[in-house]
Tab-separated table of C-alpha atoms and ligand atoms in Angstrom:
chain	number	residue	atom	x	y	z
A	1	MET	CA	-26.886	-63.587	3.192
A	2	ALA	CA	-24.083	-65.987	2.189
A	3	ASP	CA	-25.049	-68.617	-0.331
A	4	THR	CA	-23.754	-72.126	0.354
A	5	VAL	CA	-25.180	-74.014	-2.617
A	6	LYS	CA	-22.819	-76.767	-3.796
A	7	LYS	CA	-24.844	-78.713	-6.339
A	8	ILE	CA	-27.823	-77.663	-8.449
A	9	GLY	CA	-30.202	-79.983	-10.264
A	10	VAL	CA	-31.668	-78.441	-13.415
A	11	VAL	CA	-34.803	-80.098	-14.808
A	12	GLY	CA	-35.077	-79.606	-18.562
A	13	ALA	CA	-32.202	-79.515	-21.058
A	14	GLY	CA	-33.820	-76.992	-23.406
A	15	GLN	CA	-32.631	-73.501	-24.171
A	16	MET	CA	-33.471	-72.136	-20.698
A	17	GLY	CA	-32.343	-75.152	-18.644
A	18	GLY	CA	-29.132	-75.427	-20.665
A	19	GLY	CA	-28.407	-71.729	-20.185
A	20	ILE	CA	-29.061	-71.884	-16.437
A	21	ALA	CA	-26.742	-74.905	-16.112
A	22	GLN	CA	-23.985	-73.138	-18.060
A	23	VAL	CA	-24.174	-69.984	-15.947
A	24	ALA	CA	-24.188	-71.979	-12.680
A	25	ALA	CA	-21.192	-74.072	-13.785
A	26	MET	CA	-19.289	-70.928	-14.784
A	27	ALA	CA	-19.964	-69.609	-11.253
A	28	GLY	CA	-18.147	-72.658	-9.824
A	29	ILE	CA	-21.250	-74.651	-8.836
A	30	GLU	CA	-21.675	-78.337	-9.671
A	31	VAL	CA	-24.711	-78.966	-11.873
A	32	VAL	CA	-26.648	-82.022	-12.935
A	33	VAL	CA	-29.033	-81.542	-15.857
A	34	HIS	CA	-31.995	-83.890	-16.153
A	35	ASP	CA	-34.065	-84.474	-19.249
A	36	ALA	CA	-36.086	-87.580	-20.061
A	37	PHE	CA	-35.220	-87.218	-23.752
A	38	PRO	CA	-31.680	-88.383	-24.652
A	39	GLY	CA	-31.824	-86.226	-27.802
A	40	ALA	CA	-32.353	-83.103	-25.675
A	41	ILE	CA	-29.354	-83.987	-23.499
A	42	ASP	CA	-27.106	-84.507	-26.537
A	43	LYS	CA	-28.184	-81.161	-27.986
A	44	CYS	CA	-27.617	-79.405	-24.638
A	45	LYS	CA	-24.131	-80.951	-24.256
A	46	GLY	CA	-23.212	-79.840	-27.767
A	47	LEU	CA	-24.445	-76.304	-27.098
A	48	HIS	CA	-22.475	-76.038	-23.844
A	49	SER	CA	-19.252	-76.999	-25.648
A	50	LYS	CA	-19.995	-74.707	-28.592
A	51	LEU	CA	-20.970	-71.590	-26.571
A	52	LEU	CA	-18.063	-71.943	-24.139
A	53	ALA	CA	-15.588	-72.562	-26.986
A	54	ARG	CA	-16.865	-69.392	-28.672
A	55	ALA	CA	-16.339	-67.456	-25.408
A	56	VAL	CA	-12.734	-68.771	-25.275
A	57	GLU	CA	-12.196	-67.740	-28.904
A	58	LYS	CA	-13.425	-64.239	-28.068
A	59	GLN	CA	-11.088	-64.226	-25.051
A	60	LYS	CA	-14.030	-63.668	-22.682
A	61	ILE	CA	-12.964	-66.730	-20.651
A	62	THR	CA	-9.851	-68.912	-20.561
A	63	GLN	CA	-9.549	-72.512	-21.755
A	64	ALA	CA	-9.174	-73.499	-18.064
A	65	ASP	CA	-12.475	-71.730	-17.243
A	66	MET	CA	-14.177	-73.678	-20.018
A	67	ASP	CA	-12.679	-77.034	-18.999
A	68	GLY	CA	-13.624	-76.404	-15.352
A	69	ALA	CA	-17.217	-75.501	-16.235
A	70	LEU	CA	-17.668	-78.531	-18.501
A	71	LYS	CA	-16.267	-80.798	-15.776
A	72	ARG	CA	-18.797	-79.448	-13.295
A	73	ILE	CA	-21.800	-80.291	-15.534
A	74	SER	CA	-23.213	-83.812	-15.641
A	75	TYR	CA	-26.338	-85.035	-17.419
A	76	THR	CA	-28.915	-87.623	-16.408
A	77	GLU	CA	-31.972	-89.188	-18.011
A	78	SER	CA	-33.366	-90.090	-14.581
A	79	LEU	CA	-34.392	-87.855	-11.688
A	80	ASP	CA	-32.537	-90.334	-9.435
A	81	GLY	CA	-29.419	-88.477	-10.563
A	82	PHE	CA	-30.539	-85.584	-8.309
A	83	LYS	CA	-29.435	-87.363	-5.105
A	84	GLY	CA	-27.241	-84.937	-3.140
A	85	VAL	CA	-28.372	-81.724	-4.836
A	86	ASP	CA	-29.125	-78.846	-2.498
A	87	TRP	CA	-31.046	-76.719	-5.020
A	88	VAL	CA	-33.309	-77.452	-7.992
A	89	VAL	CA	-34.263	-75.181	-10.875
A	90	GLU	CA	-37.096	-76.481	-13.034
A	91	ALA	CA	-37.184	-75.328	-16.667
A	92	ILE	CA	-39.615	-77.664	-18.413
A	93	VAL	CA	-42.717	-77.135	-20.540
A	94	GLU	CA	-45.146	-74.376	-19.457
A	95	ASP	CA	-47.934	-76.796	-18.490
A	96	ALA	CA	-49.380	-76.343	-14.993
A	97	LYS	CA	-50.341	-80.015	-14.536
A	98	VAL	CA	-46.909	-81.283	-15.628
A	99	LYS	CA	-45.183	-78.821	-13.260
A	100	HIS	CA	-47.496	-79.684	-10.341
A	101	ASP	CA	-46.728	-83.412	-10.775
A	102	LEU	CA	-42.984	-82.737	-10.999
A	103	PHE	CA	-42.896	-80.597	-7.850
A	104	GLN	CA	-44.926	-83.158	-5.932
A	105	LYS	CA	-42.302	-85.745	-6.913
A	106	LEU	CA	-39.344	-83.456	-6.129
A	107	ALA	CA	-40.784	-82.590	-2.686
A	108	THR	CA	-41.006	-86.286	-1.801
A	109	MET	CA	-37.612	-87.162	-3.309
A	110	LEU	CA	-35.802	-84.266	-1.628
A	111	PRO	CA	-37.374	-83.944	1.847
A	112	ASP	CA	-34.459	-82.000	3.392
A	113	GLU	CA	-35.819	-78.647	4.612
A	114	LYS	CA	-32.746	-76.865	3.266
A	115	VAL	CA	-33.269	-77.931	-0.362
A	116	VAL	CA	-34.921	-75.129	-2.353
A	117	LEU	CA	-37.158	-76.063	-5.287
A	118	ALA	CA	-37.190	-73.173	-7.770
A	119	THR	CA	-39.183	-72.839	-10.969
A	120	ASN	CA	-38.195	-70.853	-14.044
A	121	THR	CA	-41.847	-70.513	-15.075
A	122	SER	CA	-42.698	-67.362	-17.029
A	123	SER	CA	-46.402	-67.394	-16.234
A	124	ILE	CA	-47.652	-70.221	-14.019
A	125	SER	CA	-48.623	-69.328	-10.442
A	126	ILE	CA	-45.839	-70.039	-7.924
A	127	THR	CA	-48.495	-70.293	-5.191
A	128	GLN	CA	-50.313	-73.060	-7.089
A	129	ILE	CA	-47.104	-74.987	-7.819
A	130	ALA	CA	-46.259	-74.675	-4.107
A	131	ALA	CA	-49.705	-75.977	-3.125
A	132	ALA	CA	-49.001	-79.113	-5.188
A	133	ALA	CA	-45.770	-79.606	-3.199
A	134	GLY	CA	-47.680	-79.974	0.106
A	135	ASP	CA	-45.420	-79.588	3.173
A	136	ALA	CA	-42.597	-78.284	0.971
A	137	ALA	CA	-44.658	-75.224	-0.113
A	138	HIS	CA	-42.406	-72.754	1.754
A	139	ARG	CA	-39.380	-74.093	-0.226
A	140	ILE	CA	-40.905	-73.238	-3.629
A	141	VAL	CA	-39.830	-69.989	-5.294
A	142	GLY	CA	-39.850	-68.436	-8.762
A	143	MET	CA	-36.407	-67.973	-10.273
A	144	HIS	CA	-37.195	-66.492	-13.688
A	145	PHE	CA	-34.237	-66.257	-16.056
A	146	PHE	CA	-34.323	-64.555	-19.465
A	147	ASN	CA	-33.297	-65.783	-22.887
A	148	PRO	CA	-30.396	-65.977	-23.789
A	149	VAL	CA	-29.546	-66.844	-20.179
A	150	PRO	CA	-25.750	-66.360	-20.446
A	151	VAL	CA	-26.325	-62.812	-21.756
A	152	MET	CA	-29.365	-61.453	-19.920
A	153	GLN	CA	-28.657	-59.815	-16.579
A	154	LEU	CA	-31.980	-60.251	-14.795
A	155	VAL	CA	-33.336	-62.965	-12.528
A	156	GLU	CA	-36.902	-62.144	-11.467
A	157	VAL	CA	-37.331	-63.666	-7.989
A	158	ILE	CA	-40.992	-64.449	-7.364
A	159	ARG	CA	-42.372	-65.031	-3.929
A	160	GLY	CA	-45.423	-67.287	-3.739
A	161	MET	CA	-47.897	-66.834	-0.905
A	162	GLN	CA	-46.223	-69.639	1.083
A	163	THR	CA	-42.544	-68.942	0.174
A	164	SER	CA	-40.453	-68.300	3.313
A	165	ASP	CA	-38.344	-65.144	3.726
A	166	ASN	CA	-35.266	-67.319	4.107
A	167	VAL	CA	-35.870	-69.001	0.733
A	168	VAL	CA	-36.345	-65.619	-0.989
A	169	ASP	CA	-33.110	-64.301	0.575
A	170	ARG	CA	-31.183	-67.418	-0.452
A	171	THR	CA	-32.540	-67.159	-4.019
A	172	VAL	CA	-31.332	-63.564	-4.235
A	173	ALA	CA	-27.904	-64.645	-2.943
A	174	LEU	CA	-27.636	-67.533	-5.431
A	175	ALA	CA	-28.656	-65.348	-8.385
A	176	GLU	CA	-25.952	-62.834	-7.386
A	177	ARG	CA	-23.390	-65.605	-7.153
A	178	MET	CA	-24.385	-66.607	-10.699
A	179	GLY	CA	-23.443	-63.087	-11.791
A	180	LYS	CA	-27.041	-61.954	-12.244
A	181	THR	CA	-29.067	-59.067	-10.840
A	182	PRO	CA	-32.036	-60.417	-8.872
A	183	LEU	CA	-35.157	-58.253	-8.553
A	184	LYS	CA	-38.146	-59.323	-6.476
A	185	ALA	CA	-41.776	-59.531	-7.542
A	186	ASN	CA	-44.944	-60.950	-6.043
A	187	ASP	CA	-46.926	-63.813	-7.511
A	188	ARG	CA	-49.459	-62.052	-9.739
A	189	PRO	CA	-50.199	-63.076	-13.369
A	190	GLY	CA	-47.151	-62.475	-15.563
A	191	PHE	CA	-45.193	-61.208	-12.513
A	192	VAL	CA	-43.602	-57.893	-13.625
A	193	SER	CA	-41.634	-58.886	-16.736
A	194	ASN	CA	-44.407	-60.490	-18.749
A	195	ARG	CA	-47.138	-58.229	-17.314
A	196	VAL	CA	-45.370	-55.341	-19.026
A	197	LEU	CA	-43.600	-56.993	-21.985
A	198	MET	CA	-46.430	-59.121	-23.399
A	199	PRO	CA	-49.013	-56.313	-23.770
A	200	LEU	CA	-46.305	-54.363	-25.653
A	201	ILE	CA	-45.774	-57.297	-28.019
A	202	ASN	CA	-49.543	-57.842	-28.330
A	203	GLU	CA	-50.038	-54.172	-29.222
A	204	ALA	CA	-47.388	-54.465	-31.931
A	205	PHE	CA	-49.459	-57.274	-33.487
A	206	HIS	CA	-52.572	-55.037	-33.323
A	207	ALA	CA	-50.601	-52.299	-35.096
A	208	LEU	CA	-49.513	-54.821	-37.748
A	209	MET	CA	-53.069	-56.166	-38.132
A	210	GLU	CA	-54.445	-52.649	-38.602
A	211	GLY	CA	-51.789	-51.880	-41.216
A	212	VAL	CA	-50.270	-49.049	-39.178
A	213	ALA	CA	-46.855	-49.993	-40.603
A	214	GLU	CA	-44.843	-52.857	-42.122
A	215	PRO	CA	-43.202	-55.284	-39.629
A	216	GLU	CA	-39.724	-53.880	-40.323
A	217	ALA	CA	-40.979	-50.338	-39.638
A	218	ILE	CA	-42.760	-51.330	-36.387
A	219	ASP	CA	-39.578	-53.034	-35.168
A	220	GLY	CA	-37.274	-50.304	-36.464
A	221	ILE	CA	-39.312	-47.584	-34.743
A	222	MET	CA	-39.086	-49.356	-31.385
A	223	LYS	CA	-35.377	-50.173	-31.850
A	224	LEU	CA	-34.243	-46.747	-32.973
A	225	GLY	CA	-36.815	-44.673	-31.105
A	226	CYS	CA	-36.865	-46.525	-27.770
A	227	ASN	CA	-33.454	-48.237	-27.813
A	228	HIS	CA	-34.913	-51.758	-27.598
A	229	PRO	CA	-32.298	-54.330	-28.711
A	230	MET	CA	-34.944	-56.120	-30.794
A	231	GLY	CA	-38.253	-54.752	-32.074
A	232	PRO	CA	-41.381	-56.308	-30.503
A	233	LEU	CA	-42.278	-58.489	-33.513
A	234	ARG	CA	-38.719	-59.829	-33.856
A	235	LEU	CA	-38.657	-60.426	-30.077
A	236	ALA	CA	-41.993	-62.278	-30.279
A	237	ASP	CA	-40.483	-64.604	-32.924
A	238	PHE	CA	-37.434	-65.085	-30.670
A	239	ILE	CA	-39.595	-65.944	-27.619
A	240	GLY	CA	-42.057	-68.085	-29.643
A	241	LEU	CA	-45.473	-66.861	-30.765
A	242	ASP	CA	-47.189	-69.800	-29.028
A	243	THR	CA	-45.520	-68.759	-25.759
A	244	CYS	CA	-46.732	-65.175	-26.303
A	245	VAL	CA	-50.327	-66.376	-26.810
A	246	HIS	CA	-50.047	-68.613	-23.742
A	247	ILE	CA	-48.837	-65.736	-21.537
A	248	MET	CA	-51.500	-63.340	-22.875
A	249	ASN	CA	-54.130	-65.978	-22.010
A	250	VAL	CA	-52.700	-66.209	-18.465
A	251	LEU	CA	-52.920	-62.397	-18.115
A	252	HIS	CA	-56.421	-62.347	-19.628
A	253	GLU	CA	-57.774	-65.094	-17.392
A	254	GLY	CA	-55.878	-64.060	-14.282
A	255	LEU	CA	-56.592	-60.325	-14.425
A	256	GLY	CA	-60.021	-60.544	-16.075
A	257	ASN	CA	-59.555	-57.467	-18.238
A	258	PRO	CA	-60.363	-57.701	-21.997
A	259	LYS	CA	-57.354	-55.481	-22.771
A	260	TYR	CA	-55.176	-58.581	-22.242
A	261	ALA	CA	-56.916	-60.733	-24.894
A	262	PRO	CA	-54.334	-62.073	-27.367
A	263	CYS	CA	-54.446	-60.241	-30.695
A	264	PRO	CA	-56.315	-62.264	-33.395
A	265	LEU	CA	-53.366	-61.905	-35.788
A	266	LEU	CA	-50.950	-63.308	-33.181
A	267	LYS	CA	-53.288	-66.292	-32.685
A	268	GLN	CA	-53.562	-66.735	-36.442
A	269	TYR	CA	-49.776	-67.034	-36.839
A	270	VAL	CA	-49.828	-69.779	-34.195
A	271	ALA	CA	-52.752	-71.548	-35.887
A	272	ALA	CA	-50.724	-71.500	-39.120
A	273	GLY	CA	-47.769	-73.146	-37.352
A	274	ARG	CA	-45.661	-69.995	-37.730
A	275	LEU	CA	-44.248	-70.018	-34.195
A	276	GLY	CA	-41.144	-67.885	-34.781
A	277	ASP	CA	-37.449	-68.839	-34.872
A	278	LYS	CA	-38.074	-72.384	-33.630
A	279	SER	CA	-40.399	-73.302	-36.527
A	280	GLY	CA	-38.360	-71.497	-39.191
A	281	ALA	CA	-40.921	-68.711	-39.636
A	282	GLY	CA	-43.074	-66.363	-37.620
A	283	VAL	CA	-43.614	-62.737	-38.532
A	284	TYR	CA	-40.283	-63.106	-40.377
A	285	ASP	CA	-38.891	-65.993	-42.417
A	286	TYR	CA	-35.830	-67.746	-40.934
A	287	SER	CA	-35.708	-70.678	-43.344
A	288	LYS	CA	-32.640	-69.366	-45.171
A	289	LYS	CA	-30.606	-68.806	-41.965
B	301	3HC	N1	-26.373	-67.837	-25.915
B	301	3HC	C1	-25.250	-67.250	-25.453
B	301	3HC	N2	-24.794	-66.070	-25.907
B	301	3HC	C2	-25.482	-65.477	-26.893
B	301	3HC	C3	-26.655	-66.030	-27.427
B	301	3HC	C4	-27.079	-67.280	-26.906
B	301	3HC	N3	-28.194	-67.877	-27.344
B	301	3HC	N4	-27.107	-65.192	-28.397
B	301	3HC	C5	-26.273	-64.149	-28.447
B	301	3HC	N5	-25.293	-64.312	-27.530
B	301	3HC	C6	-24.185	-63.392	-27.227
B	301	3HC	C7	-23.240	-63.291	-28.394
B	301	3HC	O1	-22.263	-64.320	-28.335
B	301	3HC	C8	-22.613	-61.918	-28.163
B	301	3HC	O2	-21.621	-62.027	-27.146
B	301	3HC	P1	-20.335	-61.047	-27.108
B	301	3HC	O3	-20.866	-59.663	-26.862
B	301	3HC	O4	-19.561	-61.587	-25.952
B	301	3HC	O5	-19.672	-61.196	-28.415
B	301	3HC	C9	-23.780	-61.103	-27.575
B	301	3HC	O6	-24.718	-62.072	-27.065
B	301	3HC	C10	-24.460	-60.260	-28.615
B	301	3HC	O7	-24.863	-61.115	-29.659
B	301	3HC	P2	-24.873	-60.737	-31.205
B	301	3HC	O8	-23.789	-59.728	-31.468
B	301	3HC	O9	-24.876	-61.976	-32.004
B	301	3HC	O10	-26.307	-60.119	-31.467
B	301	3HC	P3	-27.024	-58.903	-30.810
B	301	3HC	O11	-26.082	-57.810	-30.445
B	301	3HC	O12	-28.125	-58.634	-31.753
B	301	3HC	O13	-27.617	-59.492	-29.458
B	301	3HC	C11	-29.310	-60.471	-28.173
B	301	3HC	C12	-28.441	-60.598	-29.427
B	301	3HC	C13	-28.447	-60.555	-26.915
B	301	3HC	C14	-30.276	-61.647	-28.201
B	301	3HC	C15	-30.045	-59.079	-28.226
B	301	3HC	O14	-30.690	-58.909	-29.455
B	301	3HC	C16	-31.058	-58.902	-27.108
B	301	3HC	O15	-30.729	-58.579	-25.992
B	301	3HC	N6	-32.362	-59.102	-27.452
B	301	3HC	C17	-33.445	-58.994	-26.490
B	301	3HC	C18	-33.559	-60.297	-25.753
B	301	3HC	C19	-34.670	-60.273	-24.754
B	301	3HC	O16	-35.424	-59.325	-24.586
B	301	3HC	N7	-34.785	-61.397	-24.038
B	301	3HC	C20	-35.848	-61.582	-23.082
B	301	3HC	C21	-36.943	-62.351	-23.718
B	301	3HC	S1	-38.291	-62.533	-22.636
B	301	3HC	C22	-37.914	-63.876	-21.716
B	301	3HC	O17	-36.936	-64.564	-21.899
B	301	3HC	C23	-38.874	-64.182	-20.625
B	301	3HC	C24	-39.859	-65.222	-20.974
B	301	3HC	O18	-40.654	-65.393	-19.812
B	301	3HC	C25	-40.763	-64.922	-22.138
């Protein structure tokens, strides 16, 4: 299926939203990034310039590519700036209520049947978000990117119970146009990626808690023995330990099996405010970096 998307609205100027906007702009698509916090927009703008300049330095892209991409990205503090978009990707906080309210608003603001409303959620039910969008439920789809977005190849395309075939096909086409490899999954807790990844990370915390090995050894064994680019504890810090606990809770509640309960040590790190890279420390200390 040919993809005809001309302008994408990205909600959320954080790491994921910023990455999605950058990749879309590099694919020749106009993008408007919305965030209610001016500080987040400034940070996102700075990161776009910095990451693209680094790619020019490394001769991965030309100066003209960079200038073109930056020209295609605009930023807005108000959702009114989304007038004329024909696709939305939401990448805000992982809070079901906040997402439901946003999608209700987007469905009313953008009533055109052709406008797809995608969510980058890592764990919240697409079917429930769609239910909050009322008549627009068939236009809601999961478009799950991975961090760092410019580097990671996958887009997990998640079909909610009400998502139309046409919307799934168009999501696959758009992800391909963005240079990614889309793979489809159904709307079950954690989809495929986090259903498989998070129990691995959780088990690494159990191994650490039981003193099976030091953190560096647990990570080194998985890196060198299984060819993972990062060990599971380092990856947990990179993702955010609070996010890991949140996703384990979604798996635990949604699948009802005690094997998905978050490891007590993982929860303890979060209780101590050691959330990983973003707080300066998690399993490892990043304060000197
Ligand atoms: N943005 C853009 N580019 C970045 C980047 C970022 N934040 N971080 C690294 N890169 C680029 C570098 O510029 C470099 O590019 P080059 O090859 O063109 O020079 C390339 O990535 C490799 O970077 P480095 O040499 O600095 O470091 P590494 O080789 O150690 O790679 C990594 C870093 C790509 C992050 C690698 O360690 C990796 O792939 N880790 C696993 C990441 C992963 O599993 N992500 C998924 C997390 S789960 C998720 O997102 C889902 C959610 O639902 C939880």
